[in-house]
mmCIF file of C-alpha atoms and ligand atoms in Angstrom:
data_model
loop_
_atom_site.group_PDB
_atom_site.id
_atom_site.type_symbol
_atom_site.label_atom_id
_atom_site.label_comp_id
_atom_site.label_asym_id
_atom_site.label_seq_id
_atom_site.Cartn_x
_atom_site.Cartn_y
_atom_site.Cartn_z
ATOM 1 C CA UNK Q 1 5.288 -17.965 15.733
ATOM 2 C CA UNK Q 2 4.205 -18.269 12.071
ATOM 3 C CA UNK Q 3 6.495 -18.914 9.160
ATOM 4 C CA UNK Q 4 7.861 -15.939 7.209
ATOM 5 C CA UNK Q 5 5.546 -14.889 4.370
ATOM 6 C CA UNK Q 6 7.761 -16.130 1.579
ATOM 7 C CA UNK Q 7 7.325 -18.524 -1.310
ATOM 8 C CA UNK Q 8 9.933 -20.369 -3.311
ATOM 9 C CA UNK Q 9 9.267 -19.691 -7.001
ATOM 10 C CA UNK Q 10 10.836 -22.043 -9.533
ATOM 11 C CA UNK Q 11 10.885 -21.126 -13.215
ATOM 12 C CA UNK Q 12 11.758 -23.946 -15.594
ATOM 13 C CA UNK Q 13 12.150 -24.112 -19.351
ATOM 14 C CA UNK Q 14 8.612 -24.831 -20.500
ATOM 15 C CA UNK Q 15 6.621 -22.533 -22.701
ATOM 16 C CA UNK Q 16 4.516 -20.058 -20.704
ATOM 17 C CA UNK Q 17 7.339 -18.342 -18.833
ATOM 18 C CA UNK Q 18 5.006 -15.334 -18.534
ATOM 19 C CA UNK Q 19 3.148 -17.281 -15.803
ATOM 20 C CA UNK Q 20 6.275 -17.257 -13.642
ATOM 21 C CA UNK Q 21 7.023 -13.616 -14.350
ATOM 22 C CA UNK Q 22 3.482 -12.624 -13.420
ATOM 23 C CA UNK Q 23 3.664 -14.674 -10.213
ATOM 24 C CA UNK Q 24 6.779 -12.743 -9.163
ATOM 25 C CA UNK Q 25 5.041 -9.429 -9.920
ATOM 26 C CA UNK Q 26 1.952 -10.378 -7.942
ATOM 27 C CA UNK Q 27 3.919 -11.610 -4.915
ATOM 28 C CA UNK Q 28 5.906 -8.368 -4.903
ATOM 29 C CA UNK Q 29 2.686 -6.330 -5.051
ATOM 30 C CA UNK Q 30 1.121 -8.413 -2.253
ATOM 31 C CA UNK Q 31 4.182 -7.893 -0.048
ATOM 32 C CA UNK Q 32 5.030 -11.607 -0.024
ATOM 33 C CA UNK Q 33 8.726 -12.445 -0.324
ATOM 34 C CA UNK Q 34 9.853 -14.606 -3.227
ATOM 35 C CA UNK Q 35 12.887 -16.848 -3.446
ATOM 36 C CA UNK Q 36 13.495 -17.300 -7.151
ATOM 37 C CA UNK Q 37 15.355 -20.187 -8.725
ATOM 38 C CA UNK Q 38 15.491 -20.345 -12.523
ATOM 39 C CA UNK Q 39 16.881 -23.102 -14.685
ATOM 40 C CA UNK Q 40 19.130 -22.225 -17.614
ATOM 41 C CA UNK Q 41 16.315 -22.999 -20.046
ATOM 42 C CA UNK Q 42 13.916 -20.742 -18.130
ATOM 43 C CA UNK Q 43 16.323 -17.880 -18.769
ATOM 44 C CA UNK Q 44 16.303 -18.710 -22.460
ATOM 45 C CA UNK Q 45 12.499 -18.871 -22.549
ATOM 46 C CA UNK Q 46 12.319 -15.389 -21.018
ATOM 47 C CA UNK Q 47 14.228 -14.048 -24.019
ATOM 48 C CA UNK Q 48 12.390 -16.232 -26.573
ATOM 49 C CA UNK Q 49 8.811 -15.646 -25.404
ATOM 50 C CA UNK Q 50 8.745 -12.184 -23.851
ATOM 51 C CA UNK Q 51 10.199 -8.715 -24.133
ATOM 52 C CA UNK Q 52 11.618 -9.035 -20.595
ATOM 53 C CA UNK Q 53 15.337 -9.305 -19.941
ATOM 54 C CA UNK Q 54 16.437 -12.054 -17.556
ATOM 55 C CA UNK Q 55 17.951 -9.439 -15.198
ATOM 56 C CA UNK Q 56 14.599 -7.630 -15.040
ATOM 57 C CA UNK Q 57 12.845 -10.850 -14.049
ATOM 58 C CA UNK Q 58 15.469 -11.469 -11.379
ATOM 59 C CA UNK Q 59 14.862 -7.990 -9.971
ATOM 60 C CA UNK Q 60 11.177 -8.819 -9.409
ATOM 61 C CA UNK Q 61 12.172 -11.408 -6.802
ATOM 62 C CA UNK Q 62 13.165 -10.690 -3.230
ATOM 63 C CA UNK Q 63 16.111 -13.059 -3.626
ATOM 64 C CA UNK Q 64 17.444 -15.009 -6.593
ATOM 65 C CA UNK Q 65 19.431 -18.221 -6.113
ATOM 66 C CA UNK Q 66 21.897 -19.705 -8.580
ATOM 67 C CA UNK Q 67 20.405 -22.916 -9.955
ATOM 68 C CA UNK Q 68 23.604 -24.864 -9.284
ATOM 69 C CA UNK Q 69 24.460 -23.451 -5.856
ATOM 70 C CA UNK Q 70 23.706 -26.281 -3.458
ATOM 71 C CA UNK Q 71 25.001 -24.157 -0.585
ATOM 72 C CA UNK Q 72 21.874 -21.972 -0.978
ATOM 73 C CA UNK Q 73 19.408 -22.002 1.943
ATOM 74 C CA UNK Q 74 16.868 -23.472 -0.497
ATOM 75 C CA UNK Q 75 18.890 -26.703 -0.460
ATOM 76 C CA UNK Q 76 17.891 -27.228 3.169
ATOM 77 C CA UNK Q 77 14.518 -28.250 4.528
ATOM 78 C CA UNK Q 78 15.244 -26.008 7.509
ATOM 79 C CA UNK Q 79 14.643 -22.880 5.415
ATOM 80 C CA UNK Q 80 11.252 -21.631 6.584
ATOM 81 C CA UNK Q 81 8.749 -20.726 3.892
ATOM 82 C CA UNK Q 82 5.101 -21.170 2.897
ATOM 83 C CA UNK Q 83 5.933 -23.691 0.193
ATOM 84 C CA UNK Q 84 6.973 -23.756 -3.431
ATOM 85 C CA UNK Q 85 5.518 -23.220 -6.876
ATOM 86 C CA UNK Q 86 7.114 -24.193 -10.182
ATOM 87 C CA UNK Q 87 5.604 -22.286 -13.075
ATOM 88 C CA UNK Q 88 5.870 -23.090 -15.809
ATOM 89 C CA UNK Q 89 7.026 -26.620 -15.050
ATOM 90 C CA UNK Q 90 8.727 -28.572 -17.837
ATOM 91 C CA UNK Q 91 8.278 -32.319 -18.250
ATOM 92 C CA UNK Q 92 11.970 -32.720 -17.463
ATOM 93 C CA UNK Q 93 11.511 -30.938 -14.134
ATOM 94 C CA UNK Q 94 8.349 -32.967 -13.466
ATOM 95 C CA UNK Q 95 10.420 -36.124 -14.038
ATOM 96 C CA UNK Q 96 13.263 -34.901 -11.837
ATOM 97 C CA UNK Q 97 10.955 -34.160 -8.912
ATOM 98 C CA UNK Q 98 8.970 -37.383 -9.403
ATOM 99 C CA UNK Q 99 12.062 -39.539 -9.048
ATOM 100 C CA UNK Q 100 13.963 -37.404 -6.540
ATOM 101 C CA UNK Q 101 16.823 -36.716 -8.938
ATOM 102 C CA UNK Q 102 17.908 -33.401 -7.465
ATOM 103 C CA UNK Q 103 20.758 -32.376 -9.740
ATOM 104 C CA UNK Q 104 19.918 -28.670 -9.673
ATOM 105 C CA UNK Q 105 18.754 -26.307 -6.942
ATOM 106 C CA UNK Q 106 15.174 -26.096 -8.215
ATOM 107 C CA UNK Q 107 14.860 -29.882 -7.976
ATOM 108 C CA UNK Q 108 16.543 -29.962 -4.574
ATOM 109 C CA UNK Q 109 14.241 -27.214 -3.248
ATOM 110 C CA UNK Q 110 11.225 -29.205 -4.469
ATOM 111 C CA UNK Q 111 12.639 -32.322 -2.776
ATOM 112 C CA UNK Q 112 12.992 -30.386 0.487
ATOM 113 C CA UNK Q 113 9.495 -28.914 0.178
ATOM 114 C CA UNK Q 114 8.102 -32.435 -0.151
ATOM 115 C CA UNK Q 115 10.106 -33.958 2.676
ATOM 116 C CA UNK Q 116 9.086 -31.125 4.995
ATOM 117 C CA UNK Q 117 5.469 -31.629 3.879
ATOM 118 C CA UNK Q 118 5.028 -28.067 2.737
ATOM 119 C CA UNK Q 119 2.702 -27.317 -0.208
ATOM 120 C CA UNK Q 120 4.275 -27.865 -3.624
ATOM 121 C CA UNK Q 121 2.389 -26.676 -6.706
ATOM 122 C CA UNK Q 122 3.529 -27.546 -10.214
ATOM 123 C CA UNK Q 123 2.106 -25.804 -13.281
ATOM 124 C CA UNK Q 124 3.040 -28.178 -16.108
ATOM 125 C CA UNK Q 125 2.892 -27.036 -19.725
ATOM 126 C CA UNK Q 126 3.033 -29.685 -22.384
ATOM 127 C CA UNK Q 127 0.605 -31.067 -24.913
ATOM 128 C CA UNK Q 128 -0.144 -33.782 -25.821
ATOM 129 C CA UNK Q 129 1.070 -35.844 -22.860
ATOM 130 C CA UNK Q 130 2.676 -39.264 -23.116
ATOM 131 C CA UNK Q 131 2.176 -42.121 -20.664
ATOM 132 C CA UNK Q 132 5.506 -41.492 -18.895
ATOM 133 C CA UNK Q 133 4.636 -37.850 -18.275
ATOM 134 C CA UNK Q 134 1.172 -38.786 -17.006
ATOM 135 C CA UNK Q 135 2.668 -41.434 -14.709
ATOM 136 C CA UNK Q 136 5.169 -38.943 -13.329
ATOM 137 C CA UNK Q 137 2.376 -36.506 -12.552
ATOM 138 C CA UNK Q 138 0.326 -39.246 -10.885
ATOM 139 C CA UNK Q 139 3.337 -40.173 -8.742
ATOM 140 C CA UNK Q 140 3.628 -36.540 -7.682
ATOM 141 C CA UNK Q 141 -0.092 -36.145 -6.995
ATOM 142 C CA UNK Q 142 0.040 -39.280 -4.830
ATOM 143 C CA UNK Q 143 2.923 -37.716 -2.909
ATOM 144 C CA UNK Q 144 0.744 -34.702 -2.120
ATOM 145 C CA UNK Q 145 1.832 -32.353 -4.896
ATOM 146 C CA UNK Q 146 -0.808 -30.122 -6.483
ATOM 147 C CA UNK Q 147 -0.684 -30.538 -10.256
ATOM 148 C CA UNK Q 148 -2.222 -27.374 -11.651
ATOM 149 C CA UNK Q 149 -1.984 -27.528 -15.450
ATOM 150 C CA UNK Q 150 -1.488 -24.305 -17.361
ATOM 151 C CA UNK Q 151 -5.030 -24.614 -18.689
ATOM 152 C CA UNK Q 152 -6.910 -21.372 -17.959
ATOM 153 C CA UNK Q 153 -10.693 -21.359 -17.858
ATOM 154 C CA UNK Q 154 -12.887 -19.168 -20.022
ATOM 155 C CA UNK Q 155 -15.968 -18.791 -17.822
ATOM 156 C CA UNK Q 156 -14.650 -15.514 -16.438
ATOM 157 C CA UNK Q 157 -14.699 -14.053 -19.983
ATOM 158 C CA UNK Q 158 -10.983 -13.284 -20.450
ATOM 159 C CA UNK Q 159 -10.377 -10.326 -22.758
ATOM 160 C CA UNK Q 160 -6.652 -10.692 -23.264
ATOM 161 C CA UNK Q 161 -3.658 -12.905 -22.572
ATOM 162 C CA UNK Q 162 -3.099 -11.146 -19.249
ATOM 163 C CA UNK Q 163 -6.521 -12.317 -18.048
ATOM 164 C CA UNK Q 164 -5.640 -15.917 -18.974
ATOM 165 C CA UNK Q 165 -2.298 -15.691 -17.199
ATOM 166 C CA UNK Q 166 -3.908 -14.148 -14.105
ATOM 167 C CA UNK Q 167 -6.399 -17.000 -13.893
ATOM 168 C CA UNK Q 168 -3.591 -19.544 -13.529
ATOM 169 C CA UNK Q 169 -1.545 -17.369 -11.176
ATOM 170 C CA UNK Q 170 -4.664 -16.779 -9.084
ATOM 171 C CA UNK Q 171 -5.501 -20.499 -8.949
ATOM 172 C CA UNK Q 172 -1.934 -21.156 -7.821
ATOM 173 C CA UNK Q 173 -2.207 -18.594 -5.009
ATOM 174 C CA UNK Q 174 -5.535 -20.153 -3.987
ATOM 175 C CA UNK Q 175 -3.672 -23.328 -3.009
ATOM 176 C CA UNK Q 176 -1.808 -21.304 -0.370
ATOM 177 C CA UNK Q 177 -4.899 -19.406 0.772
ATOM 178 C CA UNK Q 178 -3.314 -16.138 -0.354
ATOM 179 C CA UNK Q 179 -5.928 -13.414 -0.904
ATOM 180 C CA UNK Q 180 -5.991 -11.842 -4.377
ATOM 181 C CA UNK Q 181 -8.294 -10.371 -7.022
ATOM 182 C CA UNK Q 182 -6.720 -11.861 -10.129
ATOM 183 C CA UNK Q 183 -9.873 -13.454 -11.521
ATOM 184 C CA UNK Q 184 -13.600 -13.347 -10.960
ATOM 185 C CA UNK Q 185 -14.783 -16.420 -9.077
ATOM 186 C CA UNK Q 186 -17.715 -18.303 -10.481
ATOM 187 C CA UNK Q 187 -20.884 -17.141 -8.671
ATOM 188 C CA UNK Q 188 -19.090 -16.682 -5.339
ATOM 189 C CA UNK Q 189 -21.401 -14.799 -3.032
ATOM 190 C CA UNK Q 190 -24.371 -15.238 -5.372
ATOM 191 C CA UNK Q 191 -27.658 -15.992 -3.585
ATOM 192 C CA UNK Q 192 -28.732 -18.773 -5.968
HETATM 193 C C1 LIG S 201 10.900 -22.667 -27.193
HETATM 194 C C2 LIG S 201 10.885 -23.861 -26.283
HETATM 195 C C3 LIG S 201 9.691 -24.254 -25.718
HETATM 196 C C4 LIG S 201 9.629 -25.364 -24.878
HETATM 197 N N1 LIG S 201 8.435 -25.693 -24.329
HETATM 198 C C5 LIG S 201 8.354 -26.743 -23.495
HETATM 199 C C6 LIG S 201 7.111 -27.048 -22.879
HETATM 200 O O1 LIG S 201 6.092 -26.367 -23.058
HETATM 201 N N2 LIG S 201 7.087 -28.105 -22.032
HETATM 202 C C7 LIG S 201 8.209 -28.851 -21.751
HETATM 203 O O2 LIG S 201 8.104 -29.772 -20.960
HETATM 204 N N3 LIG S 201 9.398 -28.576 -22.332
HETATM 205 C C8 LIG S 201 9.508 -27.541 -23.198
HETATM 206 N N4 LIG S 201 10.714 -27.234 -23.785
HETATM 207 C C9 LIG S 201 11.861 -28.126 -23.549
HETATM 208 C C10 LIG S 201 12.575 -27.851 -22.241
HETATM 209 O O3 LIG S 201 13.118 -26.533 -22.250
HETATM 210 C C11 LIG S 201 13.708 -28.881 -22.058
HETATM 211 O O4 LIG S 201 13.154 -30.161 -21.869
HETATM 212 C C12 LIG S 201 14.636 -28.565 -20.917
HETATM 213 O O5 LIG S 201 15.526 -29.657 -20.721
HETATM 214 C C13 LIG S 201 13.916 -28.291 -19.629
HETATM 215 O O6 LIG S 201 14.874 -28.126 -18.626
HETATM 216 P P1 LIG S 201 14.523 -27.481 -17.220
HETATM 217 O O7 LIG S 201 13.334 -28.197 -16.692
HETATM 218 O O8 LIG S 201 15.756 -27.735 -16.392
HETATM 219 O O9 LIG S 201 14.273 -26.035 -17.460
HETATM 220 C C14 LIG S 201 10.804 -26.104 -24.603
HETATM 221 C C15 LIG S 201 12.016 -25.693 -25.161
HETATM 222 C C16 LIG S 201 12.049 -24.582 -25.975
HETATM 223 C C17 LIG S 201 13.371 -24.130 -26.559
#
């Protein structure tokens, strides 16, 4: 028996909240369930950076969990899922996961994902990076986390912001082997 086709989607308060919104849209369209957990600052970034309302973002998800409800199923490693993505991922959330300081549900869900050895993908957004932030990301990478910076490529000739966003969302889905057509792969299928 396989695991249910559902992903935990964490949205934290880094710039680039549109990445998380787009991920929820794509999962919905692919028929993959999403368990959303948003930090307070993620909610604020939705209002600051986009024309979405927080309630509209919540409605994109299959289920939304209160970020301080530790009685949520996400607080248990027994909750079956494909893994977890955090996009965008703030440096504060990177630090929390790196040192196991699970004082909100997003951090606890990431902790559980790691201890159950399920895939965990973080899409950090910060620049420039200081030594502490780089060390935290190295700690996470050594623990098996995929660090997938919000740094879209340009070789697929993006024409608008949506194309840039889709590149990162697509690369994130690639980690889980989820089929999609969000970006054109470099020379895949070419004979030379
Ligand atoms: C407009 C705005 C943009 C921000 N952008 C970033 C960012 O790109 N990266 C980051 O690490 N923090 C950023 N922050 C700061 C985080 O929101 C802050 O550190 C917060 O504590 C993160 O908490 P959370 O991880 O629980 O959401 C931003 C804050 C604001 C108001």
